[in-house]
Amino acid sequence: MGMLTIGAFAKACRLSPKALRLYDELELLRPARVDPETGYRYYAVEQLEQARLVAWLRRLGMPLARIREVCALDGPAAGREIRAYWAQVEAETANRRDLAAFLVDHLTGTSGKDTTMLELRYAALSDTGLVRPANQDTAYAGTRVLAVADGFGSGGAHASRAAVEALKILDRETRETLPAGSVLNLLDDAVQGATRAVRDVAAADEEVGTTLTAMLWTGSQLALVHIGDSRAYLLRDGELFRITHDHTLVQSMIDEGRLTAEEASAHPQRALLLKGLSGGDSVPAPDLRLRDALPGDRYLLCSDGLSGVLSDTDIERTLSSVPGPEDAARALVAGANDAGGPDNVSCVVADVVRAG
């Protein structure tokens, strides 16, 4: 076994001696031999591959604890773990990018250009479906707030209703145009209120809770808050875009490359949530999006009772062809029930139009 001094090994793997000493202390990369008299570290040539992997993962920004997990895996499993980590980074970066763009626009005075004369026209509809004995969904559309919540557990109906009620306060308290800089604080306060309300309903039962997908209208922008597997879509210029990311086990497996979208649709655990508002102690961070509104935009918020039954193509066709929000909402719910209605189905349709 060829041996290298810590200096030679550091040069070969592009890790500093200081980093190597730290990784030794953390038991991430132990030297092959330590001189009992001098304490000097020696590394085997065969350790270079692992050391280089550690160096590259650090350049990716991966935390040391996760690097330790990756280094303990074989090649294919390590590759899947790196893919999963990077998917998480990209999702978090997308959230921060939207927030940064919003703050830049707000501070430089460039947000809301040519959108001061816009308003929303909206409709909300919730239906039990054809199979479930009761409706645990809640859908709401108001002057400022659009929301869909899909409850789960024995108190799911109460949880979804409590979450949406906590957001409806924004409709009652914000009748004038919202200052752009206050929308994030308002949303943060409202989501914290929704979390407390769901906890009160759940009474510390982690099996009771709700998803929440909601939008707050500022008069020129829509701020989106999202947790769970309800969804938000945007129809713009005839093309449908999904603007939320499901917080489910199967979506994480798609992100990691372990499932295709087609396989996920038939997976036995496709409804298993990774995030939601519940009675648990932890408070998972919701996703946040901030979007400039354009005349002609049509937004859809829906529970998985709709998106799990109708394809994106079906949804796009209905949203493109049915003119008014109320008629569009009725057509979407009818489509889900025509396809078997296996779950509660709820939706909010909102059109961005020029005022007057």
mmCIF file of C-alpha atoms in Angstrom, residues 88-236:
data_model
loop_
_atom_site.group_PDB
_atom_site.id
_atom_site.type_symbol
_atom_site.label_atom_id
_atom_site.label_comp_id
_atom_site.label_asym_id
_atom_site.label_seq_id
_atom_site.Cartn_x
_atom_site.Cartn_y
_atom_site.Cartn_z
ATOM 1 C CA GLN A 88 -33.504 19.905 -3.435
ATOM 2 C CA VAL A 89 -30.956 22.667 -4.057
ATOM 3 C CA GLU A 90 -32.632 23.649 -7.328
ATOM 4 C CA ALA A 91 -36.062 23.817 -5.676
ATOM 5 C CA GLU A 92 -34.718 25.985 -2.853
ATOM 6 C CA THR A 93 -32.836 28.171 -5.338
ATOM 7 C CA ALA A 94 -36.016 28.709 -7.360
ATOM 8 C CA ASN A 95 -37.760 29.953 -4.224
ATOM 9 C CA ARG A 96 -34.907 32.324 -3.381
ATOM 10 C CA ARG A 97 -34.663 33.534 -7.003
ATOM 11 C CA ASP A 98 -38.332 34.531 -7.022
ATOM 12 C CA LEU A 99 -37.945 36.256 -3.674
ATOM 13 C CA ALA A 100 -34.818 38.101 -4.816
ATOM 14 C CA ALA A 101 -36.535 39.280 -8.010
ATOM 15 C CA PHE A 102 -39.486 40.525 -5.989
ATOM 16 C CA LEU A 103 -37.248 42.434 -3.578
ATOM 17 C CA VAL A 104 -35.186 43.969 -6.408
ATOM 18 C CA ASP A 105 -38.347 45.121 -8.174
ATOM 19 C CA HIS A 106 -39.796 46.494 -4.960
ATOM 20 C CA LEU A 107 -36.660 48.377 -3.900
ATOM 21 C CA THR A 108 -35.919 49.782 -7.348
ATOM 22 C CA GLY A 109 -39.508 50.762 -7.996
ATOM 23 C CA THR A 110 -39.850 48.631 -11.138
ATOM 24 C CA SER A 111 -42.525 46.204 -9.933
ATOM 25 C CA GLY A 112 -46.128 46.512 -10.965
ATOM 26 C CA LYS A 113 -45.432 48.352 -14.226
ATOM 27 C CA ASP A 114 -48.547 48.681 -16.347
ATOM 28 C CA THR A 115 -50.575 46.537 -13.927
ATOM 29 C CA THR A 116 -52.266 49.173 -11.757
ATOM 30 C CA MET A 117 -55.592 48.777 -13.610
ATOM 31 C CA LEU A 118 -55.924 45.028 -13.168
ATOM 32 C CA GLU A 119 -58.429 43.058 -11.117
ATOM 33 C CA LEU A 120 -59.429 39.456 -10.487
ATOM 34 C CA ARG A 121 -62.614 37.665 -11.465
ATOM 35 C CA TYR A 122 -62.903 34.392 -9.604
ATOM 36 C CA ALA A 123 -64.968 31.393 -8.580
ATOM 37 C CA ALA A 124 -64.525 28.530 -6.108
ATOM 38 C CA LEU A 125 -66.209 25.140 -6.112
ATOM 39 C CA SER A 126 -65.851 22.066 -3.912
ATOM 40 C CA ASP A 127 -67.532 18.697 -4.407
ATOM 41 C CA THR A 128 -67.529 15.455 -2.398
ATOM 42 C CA GLY A 129 -67.019 13.335 -5.520
ATOM 43 C CA LEU A 130 -68.641 9.973 -6.143
ATOM 44 C CA VAL A 131 -66.800 7.705 -3.697
ATOM 45 C CA ARG A 132 -65.855 9.488 -0.471
ATOM 46 C CA PRO A 133 -68.538 9.672 2.257
ATOM 47 C CA ALA A 134 -67.670 13.270 3.247
ATOM 48 C CA ASN A 135 -65.861 16.289 1.863
ATOM 49 C CA GLN A 136 -62.575 17.172 3.603
ATOM 50 C CA ASP A 137 -61.637 19.854 1.052
ATOM 51 C CA THR A 138 -62.125 23.591 1.444
ATOM 52 C CA ALA A 139 -62.070 26.022 -1.476
ATOM 53 C CA TYR A 140 -62.353 29.802 -1.206
ATOM 54 C CA ALA A 141 -62.110 32.766 -3.561
ATOM 55 C CA GLY A 142 -62.324 36.396 -2.469
ATOM 56 C CA THR A 143 -61.160 39.866 -3.415
ATOM 57 C CA ARG A 144 -57.617 39.207 -2.192
ATOM 58 C CA VAL A 145 -57.358 35.538 -1.266
ATOM 59 C CA LEU A 146 -57.672 32.379 -3.336
ATOM 60 C CA ALA A 147 -57.198 29.103 -1.460
ATOM 61 C CA VAL A 148 -57.622 25.350 -1.686
ATOM 62 C CA ALA A 149 -56.940 23.018 1.247
ATOM 63 C CA ASP A 150 -57.255 19.228 1.278
ATOM 64 C CA GLY A 151 -57.675 17.825 4.783
ATOM 65 C CA PHE A 152 -56.511 14.400 5.912
ATOM 66 C CA GLY A 153 -57.126 12.228 8.956
ATOM 67 C CA SER A 154 -60.208 11.960 11.123
ATOM 68 C CA GLY A 155 -60.404 15.750 11.550
ATOM 69 C CA GLY A 156 -59.322 16.641 8.039
ATOM 70 C CA ALA A 157 -62.422 18.652 7.185
ATOM 71 C CA HIS A 158 -61.973 20.840 10.259
ATOM 72 C CA ALA A 159 -58.248 21.235 9.551
ATOM 73 C CA SER A 160 -58.724 22.388 5.968
ATOM 74 C CA ARG A 161 -61.475 24.787 6.997
ATOM 75 C CA ALA A 162 -59.365 26.213 9.830
ATOM 76 C CA ALA A 163 -56.374 26.817 7.538
ATOM 77 C CA VAL A 164 -58.455 28.681 4.969
ATOM 78 C CA GLU A 165 -60.315 30.696 7.623
ATOM 79 C CA ALA A 166 -56.946 31.907 8.932
ATOM 80 C CA LEU A 167 -56.119 33.270 5.464
ATOM 81 C CA LYS A 168 -59.512 34.870 4.868
ATOM 82 C CA ILE A 169 -58.612 37.573 7.376
ATOM 83 C CA LEU A 170 -56.506 39.103 4.577
ATOM 84 C CA ASP A 171 -59.681 39.654 2.597
ATOM 85 C CA ARG A 172 -61.329 41.436 5.499
ATOM 86 C CA GLU A 173 -58.363 43.619 6.463
ATOM 87 C CA THR A 174 -56.846 44.604 3.109
ATOM 88 C CA ARG A 175 -59.433 46.356 0.989
ATOM 89 C CA GLU A 176 -57.119 48.868 -0.691
ATOM 90 C CA THR A 177 -54.137 48.155 -2.943
ATOM 91 C CA LEU A 178 -51.497 46.318 -0.944
ATOM 92 C CA PRO A 179 -48.047 47.912 -0.646
ATOM 93 C CA ALA A 180 -45.730 45.498 -2.442
ATOM 94 C CA GLY A 181 -43.279 45.444 0.446
ATOM 95 C CA SER A 182 -45.890 44.243 2.939
ATOM 96 C CA VAL A 183 -47.193 41.221 1.065
ATOM 97 C CA LEU A 184 -44.524 38.838 2.355
ATOM 98 C CA ASN A 185 -45.085 39.854 5.962
ATOM 99 C CA LEU A 186 -48.834 39.508 5.531
ATOM 100 C CA LEU A 187 -48.471 36.048 4.024
ATOM 101 C CA ASP A 188 -46.025 34.954 6.715
ATOM 102 C CA ASP A 189 -48.370 36.070 9.481
ATOM 103 C CA ALA A 190 -51.337 34.403 7.790
ATOM 104 C CA VAL A 191 -49.554 31.082 7.307
ATOM 105 C CA GLN A 192 -48.420 31.093 10.920
ATOM 106 C CA GLY A 193 -52.031 31.718 11.880
ATOM 107 C CA ALA A 194 -53.128 28.818 9.672
ATOM 108 C CA THR A 195 -50.527 26.559 11.294
ATOM 109 C CA ARG A 196 -51.765 27.434 14.776
ATOM 110 C CA ALA A 197 -55.367 26.905 13.729
ATOM 111 C CA VAL A 198 -54.638 23.459 12.307
ATOM 112 C CA ARG A 199 -52.730 22.493 15.449
ATOM 113 C CA ASP A 200 -55.685 23.507 17.584
ATOM 114 C CA VAL A 201 -57.947 21.294 15.493
ATOM 115 C CA ALA A 202 -55.503 18.399 15.336
ATOM 116 C CA ALA A 203 -54.804 18.457 19.103
ATOM 117 C CA ALA A 204 -51.227 17.176 18.614
ATOM 118 C CA ASP A 205 -52.400 14.329 16.333
ATOM 119 C CA GLU A 206 -49.841 14.160 13.513
ATOM 120 C CA GLU A 207 -52.285 12.088 11.455
ATOM 121 C CA VAL A 208 -54.675 15.042 11.187
ATOM 122 C CA GLY A 209 -53.847 17.996 8.972
ATOM 123 C CA THR A 210 -54.226 19.617 5.596
ATOM 124 C CA THR A 211 -52.500 20.744 2.458
ATOM 125 C CA LEU A 212 -52.663 24.444 1.626
ATOM 126 C CA THR A 213 -52.234 26.178 -1.709
ATOM 127 C CA ALA A 214 -53.217 29.836 -1.663
ATOM 128 C CA MET A 215 -52.611 33.096 -3.497
ATOM 129 C CA LEU A 216 -52.718 36.689 -2.274
ATOM 130 C CA TRP A 217 -53.565 39.407 -4.798
ATOM 131 C CA THR A 218 -51.702 42.702 -4.339
ATOM 132 C CA GLY A 219 -53.376 44.555 -7.184
ATOM 133 C CA SER A 220 -50.443 43.932 -9.522
ATOM 134 C CA GLN A 221 -48.910 40.619 -8.394
ATOM 135 C CA LEU A 222 -49.958 37.262 -7.035
ATOM 136 C CA ALA A 223 -48.024 35.823 -4.099
ATOM 137 C CA LEU A 224 -48.349 32.045 -3.820
ATOM 138 C CA VAL A 225 -47.887 29.956 -0.689
ATOM 139 C CA HIS A 226 -47.900 26.177 -1.052
ATOM 140 C CA ILE A 227 -47.469 23.084 1.086
ATOM 141 C CA GLY A 228 -48.618 19.570 0.238
ATOM 142 C CA ASP A 229 -49.974 18.127 -3.005
ATOM 143 C CA SER A 230 -52.759 20.497 -3.939
ATOM 144 C CA ARG A 231 -51.634 22.428 -7.006
ATOM 145 C CA ALA A 232 -51.586 25.799 -8.740
ATOM 146 C CA TYR A 233 -51.555 26.201 -12.520
ATOM 147 C CA LEU A 234 -51.210 29.214 -14.795
ATOM 148 C CA LEU A 235 -52.777 29.367 -18.250
ATOM 149 C CA ARG A 236 -50.981 32.089 -20.209
#
